[in-house]
Short mmCIF file of C-alpha atoms in Angstrom, two decimals:
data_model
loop_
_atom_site.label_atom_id
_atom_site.label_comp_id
_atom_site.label_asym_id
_atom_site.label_seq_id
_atom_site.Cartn_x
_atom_site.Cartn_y
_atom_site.Cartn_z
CA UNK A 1 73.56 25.73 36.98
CA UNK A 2 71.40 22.91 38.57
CA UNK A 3 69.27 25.41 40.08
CA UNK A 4 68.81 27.49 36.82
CA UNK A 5 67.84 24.01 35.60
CA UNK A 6 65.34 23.00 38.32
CA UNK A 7 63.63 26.46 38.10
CA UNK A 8 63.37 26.24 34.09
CA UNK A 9 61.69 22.43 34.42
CA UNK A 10 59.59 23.64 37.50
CA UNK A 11 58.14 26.77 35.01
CA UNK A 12 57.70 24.37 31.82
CA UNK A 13 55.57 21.84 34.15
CA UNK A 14 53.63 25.06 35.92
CA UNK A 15 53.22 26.05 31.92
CA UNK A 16 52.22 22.36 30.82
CA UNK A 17 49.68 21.72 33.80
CA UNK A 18 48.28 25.84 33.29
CA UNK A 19 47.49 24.69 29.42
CA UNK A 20 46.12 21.34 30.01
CA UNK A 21 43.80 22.86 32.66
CA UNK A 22 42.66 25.37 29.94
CA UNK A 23 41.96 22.61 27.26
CA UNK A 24 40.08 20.64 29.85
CA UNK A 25 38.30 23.61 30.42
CA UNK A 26 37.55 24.30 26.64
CA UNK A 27 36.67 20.91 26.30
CA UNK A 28 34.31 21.37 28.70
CA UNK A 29 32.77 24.58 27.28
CA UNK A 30 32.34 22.54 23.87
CA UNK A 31 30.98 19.92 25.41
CA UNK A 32 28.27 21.95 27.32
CA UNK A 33 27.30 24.03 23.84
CA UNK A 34 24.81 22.53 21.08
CA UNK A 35 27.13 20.31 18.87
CA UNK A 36 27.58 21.76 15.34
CA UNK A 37 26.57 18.81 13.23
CA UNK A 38 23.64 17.93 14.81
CA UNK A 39 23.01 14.38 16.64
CA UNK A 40 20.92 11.96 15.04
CA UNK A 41 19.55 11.34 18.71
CA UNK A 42 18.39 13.20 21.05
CA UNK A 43 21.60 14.49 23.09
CA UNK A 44 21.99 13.90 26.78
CA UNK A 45 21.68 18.15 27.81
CA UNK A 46 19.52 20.27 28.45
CA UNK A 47 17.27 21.35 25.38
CA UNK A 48 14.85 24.29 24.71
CA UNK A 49 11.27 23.18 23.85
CA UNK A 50 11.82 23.80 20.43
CA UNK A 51 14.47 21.81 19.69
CA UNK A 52 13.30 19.01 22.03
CA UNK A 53 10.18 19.31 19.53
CA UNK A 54 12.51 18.45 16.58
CA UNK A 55 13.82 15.01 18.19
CA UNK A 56 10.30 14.06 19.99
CA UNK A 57 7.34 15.52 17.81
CA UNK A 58 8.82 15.31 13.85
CA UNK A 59 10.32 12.12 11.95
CA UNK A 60 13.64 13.64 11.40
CA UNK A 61 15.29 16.67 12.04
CA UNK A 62 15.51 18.08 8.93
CA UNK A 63 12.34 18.48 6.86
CA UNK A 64 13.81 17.47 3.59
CA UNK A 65 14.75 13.80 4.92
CA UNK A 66 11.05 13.44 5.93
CA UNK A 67 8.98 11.18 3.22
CA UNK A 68 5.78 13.14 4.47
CA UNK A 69 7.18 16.51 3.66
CA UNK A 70 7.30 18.15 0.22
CA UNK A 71 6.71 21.63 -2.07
CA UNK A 72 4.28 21.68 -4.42
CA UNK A 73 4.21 22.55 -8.07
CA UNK A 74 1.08 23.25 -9.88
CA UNK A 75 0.54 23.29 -14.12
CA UNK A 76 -2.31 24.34 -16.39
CA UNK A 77 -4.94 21.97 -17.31
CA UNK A 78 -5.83 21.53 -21.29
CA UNK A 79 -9.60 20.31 -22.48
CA UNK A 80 -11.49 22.32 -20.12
CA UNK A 81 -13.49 25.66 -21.31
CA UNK A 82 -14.18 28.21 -19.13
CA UNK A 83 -16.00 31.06 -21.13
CA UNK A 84 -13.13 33.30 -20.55
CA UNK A 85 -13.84 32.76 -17.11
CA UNK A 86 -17.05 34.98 -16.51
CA UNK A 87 -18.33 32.78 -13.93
CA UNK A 88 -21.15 31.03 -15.68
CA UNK A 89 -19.04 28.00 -15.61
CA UNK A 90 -17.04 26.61 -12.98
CA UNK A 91 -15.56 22.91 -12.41
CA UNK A 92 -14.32 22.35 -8.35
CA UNK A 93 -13.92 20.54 -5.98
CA UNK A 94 -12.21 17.18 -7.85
CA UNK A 95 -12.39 13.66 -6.50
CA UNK A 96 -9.24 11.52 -6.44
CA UNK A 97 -8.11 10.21 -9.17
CA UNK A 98 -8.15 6.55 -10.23
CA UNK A 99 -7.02 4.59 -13.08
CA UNK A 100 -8.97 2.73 -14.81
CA UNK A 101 -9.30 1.01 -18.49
CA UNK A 102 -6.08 2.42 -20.03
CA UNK A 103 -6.78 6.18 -18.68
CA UNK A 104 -7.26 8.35 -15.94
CA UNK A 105 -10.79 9.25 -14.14
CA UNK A 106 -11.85 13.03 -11.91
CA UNK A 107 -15.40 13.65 -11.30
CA UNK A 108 -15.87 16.93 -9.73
CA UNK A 109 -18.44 19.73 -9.23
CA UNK A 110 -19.43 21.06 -12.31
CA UNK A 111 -22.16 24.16 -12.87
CA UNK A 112 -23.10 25.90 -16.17
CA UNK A 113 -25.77 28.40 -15.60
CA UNK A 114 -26.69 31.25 -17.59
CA UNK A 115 -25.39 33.85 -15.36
CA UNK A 116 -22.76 33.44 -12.44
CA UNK A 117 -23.99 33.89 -8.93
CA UNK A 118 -24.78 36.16 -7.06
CA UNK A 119 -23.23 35.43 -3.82
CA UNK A 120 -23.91 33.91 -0.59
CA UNK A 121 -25.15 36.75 1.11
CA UNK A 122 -27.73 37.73 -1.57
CA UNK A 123 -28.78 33.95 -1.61
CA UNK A 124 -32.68 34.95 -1.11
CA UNK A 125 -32.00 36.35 -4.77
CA UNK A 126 -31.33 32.59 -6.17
CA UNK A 127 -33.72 30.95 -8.46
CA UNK A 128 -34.17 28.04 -10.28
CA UNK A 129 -32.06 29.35 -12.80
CA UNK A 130 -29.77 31.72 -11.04
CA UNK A 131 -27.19 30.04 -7.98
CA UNK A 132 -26.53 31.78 -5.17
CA UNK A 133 -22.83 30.06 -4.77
CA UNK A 134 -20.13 28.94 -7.27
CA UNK A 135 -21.46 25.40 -6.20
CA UNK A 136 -25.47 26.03 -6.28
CA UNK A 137 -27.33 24.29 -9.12
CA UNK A 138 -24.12 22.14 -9.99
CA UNK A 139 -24.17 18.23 -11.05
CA UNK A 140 -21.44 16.14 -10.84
CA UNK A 141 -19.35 15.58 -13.94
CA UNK A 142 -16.33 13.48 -15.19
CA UNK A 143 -13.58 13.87 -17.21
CA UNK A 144 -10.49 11.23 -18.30
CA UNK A 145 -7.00 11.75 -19.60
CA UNK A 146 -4.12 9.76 -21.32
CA UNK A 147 -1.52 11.72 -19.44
CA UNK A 148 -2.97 13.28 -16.65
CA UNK A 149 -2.56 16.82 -17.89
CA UNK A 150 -5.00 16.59 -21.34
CA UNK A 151 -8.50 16.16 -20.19
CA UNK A 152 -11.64 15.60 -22.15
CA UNK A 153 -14.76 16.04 -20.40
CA UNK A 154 -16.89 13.29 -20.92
CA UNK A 155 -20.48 15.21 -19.30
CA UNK A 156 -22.75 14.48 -16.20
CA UNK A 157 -22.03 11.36 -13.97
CA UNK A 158 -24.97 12.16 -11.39
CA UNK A 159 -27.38 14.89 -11.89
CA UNK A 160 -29.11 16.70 -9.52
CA UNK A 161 -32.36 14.44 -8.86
CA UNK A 162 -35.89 15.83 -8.40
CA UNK A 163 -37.64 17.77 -5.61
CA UNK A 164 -37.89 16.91 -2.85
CA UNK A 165 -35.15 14.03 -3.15
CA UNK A 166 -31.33 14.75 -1.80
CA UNK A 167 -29.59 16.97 -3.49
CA UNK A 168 -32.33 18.17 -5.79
CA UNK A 169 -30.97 21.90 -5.47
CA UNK A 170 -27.62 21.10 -6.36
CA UNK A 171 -24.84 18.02 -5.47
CA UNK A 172 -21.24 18.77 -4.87
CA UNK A 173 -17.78 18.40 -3.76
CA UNK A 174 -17.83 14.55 -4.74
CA UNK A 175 -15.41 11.39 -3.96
CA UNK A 176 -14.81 8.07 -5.58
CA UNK A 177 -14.93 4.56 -3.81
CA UNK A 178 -14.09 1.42 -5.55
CA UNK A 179 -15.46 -1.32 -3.16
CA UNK A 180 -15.70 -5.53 -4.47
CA UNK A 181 -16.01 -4.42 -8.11
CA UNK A 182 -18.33 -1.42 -7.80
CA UNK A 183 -17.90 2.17 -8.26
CA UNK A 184 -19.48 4.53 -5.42
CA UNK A 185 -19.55 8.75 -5.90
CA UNK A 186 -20.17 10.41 -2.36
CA UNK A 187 -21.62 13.90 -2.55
CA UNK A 188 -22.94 16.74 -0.31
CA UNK A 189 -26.52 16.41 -1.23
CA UNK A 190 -28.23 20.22 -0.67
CA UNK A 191 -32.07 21.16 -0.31
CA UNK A 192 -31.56 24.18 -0.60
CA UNK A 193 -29.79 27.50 -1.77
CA UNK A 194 -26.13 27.69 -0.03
CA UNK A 195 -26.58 30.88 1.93
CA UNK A 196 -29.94 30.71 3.06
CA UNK A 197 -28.40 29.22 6.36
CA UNK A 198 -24.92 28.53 5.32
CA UNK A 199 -23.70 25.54 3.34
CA UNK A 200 -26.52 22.93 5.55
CA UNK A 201 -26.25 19.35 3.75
CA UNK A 202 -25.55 15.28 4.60
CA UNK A 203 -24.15 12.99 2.32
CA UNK A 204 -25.87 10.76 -0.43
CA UNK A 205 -24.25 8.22 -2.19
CA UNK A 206 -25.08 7.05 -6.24
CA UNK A 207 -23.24 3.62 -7.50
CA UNK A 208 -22.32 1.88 -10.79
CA UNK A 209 -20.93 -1.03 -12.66
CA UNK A 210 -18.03 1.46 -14.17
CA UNK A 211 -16.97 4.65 -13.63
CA UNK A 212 -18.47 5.74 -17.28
CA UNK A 213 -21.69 4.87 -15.74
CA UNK A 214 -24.61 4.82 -15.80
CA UNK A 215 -24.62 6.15 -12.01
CA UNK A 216 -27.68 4.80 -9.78
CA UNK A 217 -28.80 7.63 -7.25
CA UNK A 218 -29.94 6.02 -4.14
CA UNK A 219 -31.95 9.07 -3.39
CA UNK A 220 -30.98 8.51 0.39
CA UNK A 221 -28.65 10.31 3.29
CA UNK A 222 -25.93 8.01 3.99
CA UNK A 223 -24.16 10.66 6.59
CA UNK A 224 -26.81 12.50 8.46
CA UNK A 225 -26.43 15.63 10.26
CA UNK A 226 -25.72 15.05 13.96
CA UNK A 227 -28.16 16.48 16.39
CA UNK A 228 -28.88 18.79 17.49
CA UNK A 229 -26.08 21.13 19.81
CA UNK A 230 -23.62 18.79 17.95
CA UNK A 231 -20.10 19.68 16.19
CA UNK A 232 -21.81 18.38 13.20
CA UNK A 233 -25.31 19.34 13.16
CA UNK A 234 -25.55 21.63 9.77
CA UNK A 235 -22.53 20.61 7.72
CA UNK A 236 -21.31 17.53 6.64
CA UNK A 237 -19.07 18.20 3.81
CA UNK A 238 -16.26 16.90 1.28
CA UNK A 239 -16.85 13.08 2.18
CA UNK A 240 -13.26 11.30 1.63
CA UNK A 241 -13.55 7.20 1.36
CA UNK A 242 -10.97 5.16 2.03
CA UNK A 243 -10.63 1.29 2.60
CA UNK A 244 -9.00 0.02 5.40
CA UNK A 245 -9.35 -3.05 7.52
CA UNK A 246 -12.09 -4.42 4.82
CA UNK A 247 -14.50 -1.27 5.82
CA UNK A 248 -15.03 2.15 4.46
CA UNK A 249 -12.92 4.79 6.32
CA UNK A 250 -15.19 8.25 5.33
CA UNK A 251 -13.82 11.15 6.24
CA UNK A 252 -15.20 14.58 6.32
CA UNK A 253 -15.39 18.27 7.43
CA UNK A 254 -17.86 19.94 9.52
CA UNK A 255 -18.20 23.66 9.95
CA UNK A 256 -19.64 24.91 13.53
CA UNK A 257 -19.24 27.41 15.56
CA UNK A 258 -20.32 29.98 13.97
CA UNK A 259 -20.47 33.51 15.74
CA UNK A 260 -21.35 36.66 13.62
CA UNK A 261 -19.00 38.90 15.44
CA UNK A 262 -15.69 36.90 14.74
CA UNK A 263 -13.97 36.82 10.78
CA UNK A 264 -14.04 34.31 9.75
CA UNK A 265 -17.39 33.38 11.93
CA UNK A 266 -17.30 29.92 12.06
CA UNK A 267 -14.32 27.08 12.19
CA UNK A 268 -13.75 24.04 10.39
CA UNK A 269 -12.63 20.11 11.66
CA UNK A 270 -12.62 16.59 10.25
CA UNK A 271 -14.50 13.86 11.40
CA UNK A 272 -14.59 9.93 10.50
CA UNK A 273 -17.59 7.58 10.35
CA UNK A 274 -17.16 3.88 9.25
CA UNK A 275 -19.43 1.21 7.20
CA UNK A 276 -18.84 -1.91 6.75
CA UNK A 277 -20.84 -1.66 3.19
CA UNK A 278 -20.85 1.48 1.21
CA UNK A 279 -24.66 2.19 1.04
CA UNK A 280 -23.87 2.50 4.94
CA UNK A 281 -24.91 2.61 7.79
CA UNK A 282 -22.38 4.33 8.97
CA UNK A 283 -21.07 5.15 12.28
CA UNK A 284 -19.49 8.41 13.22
CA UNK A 285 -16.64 7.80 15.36
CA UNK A 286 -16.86 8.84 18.83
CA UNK A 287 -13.56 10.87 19.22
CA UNK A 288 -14.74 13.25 16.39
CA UNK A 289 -13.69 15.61 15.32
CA UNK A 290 -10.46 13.62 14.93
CA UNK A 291 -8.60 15.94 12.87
CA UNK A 292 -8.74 19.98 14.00
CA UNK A 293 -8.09 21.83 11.45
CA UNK A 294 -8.35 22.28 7.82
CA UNK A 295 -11.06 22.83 4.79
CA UNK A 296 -11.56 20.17 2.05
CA UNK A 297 -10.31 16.73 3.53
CA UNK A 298 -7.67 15.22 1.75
CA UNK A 299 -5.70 11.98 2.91
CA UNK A 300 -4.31 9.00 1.42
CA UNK A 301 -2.49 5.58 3.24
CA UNK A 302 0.83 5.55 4.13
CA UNK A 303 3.03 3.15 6.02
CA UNK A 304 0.84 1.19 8.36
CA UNK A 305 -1.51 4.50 9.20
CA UNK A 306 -2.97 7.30 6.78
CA UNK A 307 -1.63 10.70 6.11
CA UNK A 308 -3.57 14.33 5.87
CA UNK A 309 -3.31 17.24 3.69
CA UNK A 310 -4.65 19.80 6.08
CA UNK A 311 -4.79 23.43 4.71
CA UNK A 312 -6.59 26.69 5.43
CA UNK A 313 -8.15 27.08 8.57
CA UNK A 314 -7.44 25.87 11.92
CA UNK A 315 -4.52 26.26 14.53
CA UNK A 316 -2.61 23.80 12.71
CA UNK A 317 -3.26 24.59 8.99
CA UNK A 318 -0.46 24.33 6.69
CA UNK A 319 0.49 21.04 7.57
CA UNK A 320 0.54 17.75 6.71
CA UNK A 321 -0.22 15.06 9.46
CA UNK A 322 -0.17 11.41 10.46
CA UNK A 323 -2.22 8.84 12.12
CA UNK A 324 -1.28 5.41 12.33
CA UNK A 325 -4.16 3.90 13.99
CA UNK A 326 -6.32 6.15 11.21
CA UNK A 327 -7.72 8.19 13.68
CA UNK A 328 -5.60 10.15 16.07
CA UNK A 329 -3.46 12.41 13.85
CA UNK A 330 -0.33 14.14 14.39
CA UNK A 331 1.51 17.04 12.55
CA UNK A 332 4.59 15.03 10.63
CA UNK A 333 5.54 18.60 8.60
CA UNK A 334 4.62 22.38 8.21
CA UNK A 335 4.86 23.22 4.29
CA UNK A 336 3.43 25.89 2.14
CA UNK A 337 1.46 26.37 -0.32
CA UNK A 338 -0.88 23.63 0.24
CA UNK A 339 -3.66 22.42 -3.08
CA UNK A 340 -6.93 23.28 -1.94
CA UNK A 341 -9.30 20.69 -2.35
CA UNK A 342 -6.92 18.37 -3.58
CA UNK A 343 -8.29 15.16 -5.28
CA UNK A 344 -4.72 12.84 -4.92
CA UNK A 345 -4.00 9.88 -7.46
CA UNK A 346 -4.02 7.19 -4.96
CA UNK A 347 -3.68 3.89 -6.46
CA UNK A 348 -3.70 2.25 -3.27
CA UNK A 349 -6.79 4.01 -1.59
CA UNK A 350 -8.94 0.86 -2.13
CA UNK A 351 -6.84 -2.12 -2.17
CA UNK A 352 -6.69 -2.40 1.87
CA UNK A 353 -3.32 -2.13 1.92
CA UNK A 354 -1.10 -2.69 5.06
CA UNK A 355 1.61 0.22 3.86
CA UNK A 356 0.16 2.70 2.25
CA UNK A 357 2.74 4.09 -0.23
CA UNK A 358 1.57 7.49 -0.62
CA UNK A 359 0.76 10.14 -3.65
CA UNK A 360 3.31 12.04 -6.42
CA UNK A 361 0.11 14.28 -8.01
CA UNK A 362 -3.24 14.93 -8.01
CA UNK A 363 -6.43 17.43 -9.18
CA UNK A 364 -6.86 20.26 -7.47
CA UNK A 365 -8.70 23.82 -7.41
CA UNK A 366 -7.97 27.39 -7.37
CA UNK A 367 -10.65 30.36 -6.59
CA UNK A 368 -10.96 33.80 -7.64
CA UNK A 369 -8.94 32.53 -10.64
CA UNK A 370 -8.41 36.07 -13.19
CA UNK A 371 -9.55 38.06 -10.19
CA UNK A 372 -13.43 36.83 -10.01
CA UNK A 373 -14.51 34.86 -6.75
CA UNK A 374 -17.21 33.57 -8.80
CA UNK A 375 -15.03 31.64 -11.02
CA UNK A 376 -13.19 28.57 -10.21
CA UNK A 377 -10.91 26.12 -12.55
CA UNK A 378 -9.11 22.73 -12.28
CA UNK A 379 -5.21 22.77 -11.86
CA UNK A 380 -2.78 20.06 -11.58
CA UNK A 381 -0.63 19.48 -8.50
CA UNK A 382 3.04 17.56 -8.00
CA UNK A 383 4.27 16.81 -4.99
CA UNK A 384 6.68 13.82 -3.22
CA UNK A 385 4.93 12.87 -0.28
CA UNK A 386 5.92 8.80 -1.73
CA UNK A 387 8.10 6.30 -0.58
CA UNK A 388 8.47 4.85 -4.23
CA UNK A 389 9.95 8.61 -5.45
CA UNK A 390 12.57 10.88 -3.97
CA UNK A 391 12.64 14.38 -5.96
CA UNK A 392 15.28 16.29 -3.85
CA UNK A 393 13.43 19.27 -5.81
CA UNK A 394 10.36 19.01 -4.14
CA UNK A 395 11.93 19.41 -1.05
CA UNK A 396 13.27 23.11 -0.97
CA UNK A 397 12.58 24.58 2.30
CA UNK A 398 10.61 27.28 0.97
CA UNK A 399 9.18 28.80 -2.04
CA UNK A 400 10.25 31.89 -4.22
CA UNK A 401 7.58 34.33 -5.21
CA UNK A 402 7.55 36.94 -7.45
CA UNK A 403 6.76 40.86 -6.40
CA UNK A 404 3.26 40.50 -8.25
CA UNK A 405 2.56 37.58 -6.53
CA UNK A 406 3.44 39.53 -3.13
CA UNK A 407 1.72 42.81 -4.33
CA UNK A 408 -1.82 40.28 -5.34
CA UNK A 409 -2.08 40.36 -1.36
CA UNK A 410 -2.36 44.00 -1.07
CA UNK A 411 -3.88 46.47 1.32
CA UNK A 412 -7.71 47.10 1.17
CA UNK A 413 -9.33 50.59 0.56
CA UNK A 414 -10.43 50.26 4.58
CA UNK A 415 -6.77 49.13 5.67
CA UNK A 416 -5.37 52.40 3.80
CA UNK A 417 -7.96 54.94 5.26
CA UNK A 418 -6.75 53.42 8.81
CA UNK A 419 -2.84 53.64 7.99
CA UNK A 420 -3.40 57.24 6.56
CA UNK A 421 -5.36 58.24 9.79
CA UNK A 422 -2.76 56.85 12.28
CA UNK A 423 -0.13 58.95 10.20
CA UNK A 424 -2.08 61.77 10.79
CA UNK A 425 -2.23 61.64 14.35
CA UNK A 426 1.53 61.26 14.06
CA UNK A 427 1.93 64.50 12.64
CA UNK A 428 -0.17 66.61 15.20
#
């Protein structure tokens, strides 16, 4: 009986010893795999690039708990008139919005001609009368609201001046400074028909008492073109001021590199010059192009640095991005469905602040509205990219669209002919 006994307790300790080697052992395993709930820091393993990316490159590692991350929902405008949109009137390009004596300000690009344009490539065509571009022979105009979705244009803040001055062919793609009690309107200031050589145009400047006016043209380039061989030399475009440190912070795009035989032919960056008084001068910063990607500049402070919208073109379009020295910008999220040329409410943009709090809305545009690339109309945009506002709902990871939405982003007549060949072939 005693050895029945000893050979029992000899096979429950072989037993015991067998299963705690196997938990060690799948203890071991879990310890070695990626943890379900993941760690708020980085964990002590081995990690692919892309998810050491998500601890060392982003904020957080979900995109939702990011402040600088966000969907964006976009609503009609009422007030504004577009001729049932047959391209002889078109209102783009809108600044940021400010507040000001009980109502909200946008002054934008604004052309009513008698016949819509006929196109960039035909620009030899243009006349004093007829614009080559959605934006030739435009003036800037304004427009306020009560409620930010009711506007009521108001008319022309700066008009195109005369020949040979800046901007006597047409002035565009405006932004509003508010600098020791004045008002300042930046503008692309072009000599001549866009399409000629491109989009080639610097910066002028007008200024006012209020932002009703009257506007004072200084009839001078404030941003020149750099020189020649430069990044800059032909464009400088959609100037964005900002205050910071007790100077102007200007930012704006440039487009070079242009080569015929690539679609699109040229590519588009962001550069930053710096005055210390708004009539300038100002100095372009020597790391430019400081942001690489991207079409209309739009940015606004937050925390101690300034954030980006950066959309359409570029490696890193689609995002939005953060610099907190205001000048060496990194992507803090990839979103979707970007504004273009948004003009942000930004009630912080000139008070110098030392933590930016960011933007819930702004102005923004949308082309080929109905179908016609000649006509172009104001929309509102929400967002929460704010540290004052948290609107789990503009957080969703991605956006639903509908099947005519999809189907708007068809094949062309070219693509079809090539499909149809390759079938072809196939069937040979």
């Amino acid at each position: 009986m005693k050895l029945v006994y000893q050979i029992v307790l000899y096979t429950v300790i072989i037993t015991l010893a067998a299963c705690g080697s196997d938990a060690t052992k799948t203890s071991e395993s879990i310890n070695d795999e990626f943890p379900f709930f993941i760690p708020a820091e980085k964990p002590d393993r081995p990690l692919s690039a892309a998810v050491e990316r998500n601890y060392e490159a982003y904020e957080n590692i979900r995109p939702e708990q990011s402040e600088l991350y966000t969907q964006f929902k976009y609503t009609e405008l009422k007030g504004f008139d577009y001729k049932g949109g047959d391209g002889t009137i078109t209102r783009r390009d809108p600044s940021k919005v400010i507040f000001e004596n009980g109502k909200y300000y946008v002054w934008y690009t604004g052309r009513k001609t008698p016949v819509k344009p006929v196109g960039m490539s035909h620009a030899k065509e243009a006349t004093d009368v007829i614009p080559s571009s959605d934006w030739d022979l435009a003036d800037i105009w304004y427009a306020t609201s009560e409620d930010g979705f009711t506007w009521e244009e108001q008319g022309i803040a700066v008009a195109r001046p005369p020949k040979p001055q800046p901007g006597w062919r047409s002035v565009t793609t405006t932004d509003i400074l508010k600098f020791k009690g004045k008002y300042y309107l930046y503008f692309q200031a072009f000599m001549e028909a866009s399409g000629l050589r491109g989009d080639f145009c610097p910066v002028s400047v007008a200024y006012a008492d209020s932002p009703d006016g009257p506007w004072t043209h200084t009839n001078k380039v404030v941003i020149p073109n750099g020189p020649e061989g430069s990044w800059d030399q032909y464009s400088i475009h959609d100037p964005y001021p900002l205050v910071h440190h007790g100077k102007i912070y200007l930012y704006y795009k440039g487009d070079f590199d242009k080569r015929p035989e690539l679609k699109p032919s040229k590519i588009r960056m962001q550069g930053l010059a710096i005055a210390e008084d708004p009539l300038g001068p100002f100095i372009k910063h020597p790391l430019n192009p400081v942001i690489n990607s991207g079409h209309e500049t739009t940015l606004f402070p937050f925390k101690e640095g300034v954030a980006a919208i950066v959309q359409r073109d570029g490696q890193e379009h689609n995002t939005i991005q953060y610099a907190k020295d205001w000048v060496n910008f990194e992507i803090a999220s990839i979103t979707e469905l970007l504004p273009v040329a948004a003009g942000p409410f930004v009630p912080d943009a000139f008070t110098d602040t030392k933590y930016g709090r960011g933007i819930t809305w702004g102005i923004s545009h949308i082309i080929n509205a109905g179908g016609n690339w000649q006509h172009t109309i104001l929309v509102r945009f929400d967002c929460d990219l704010s540290q004052d506002v948290d609107d789990q709902e503009m957080k969703d990871h991605h956006m639903n669209y509908s099947p005519e939405f999809h189907y708007k982003h068809g094949l062309s007549g070219k693509q079809k002919k090539r499909i149809a060949n390759a079938t072809q072939k196939l069937k040979k």
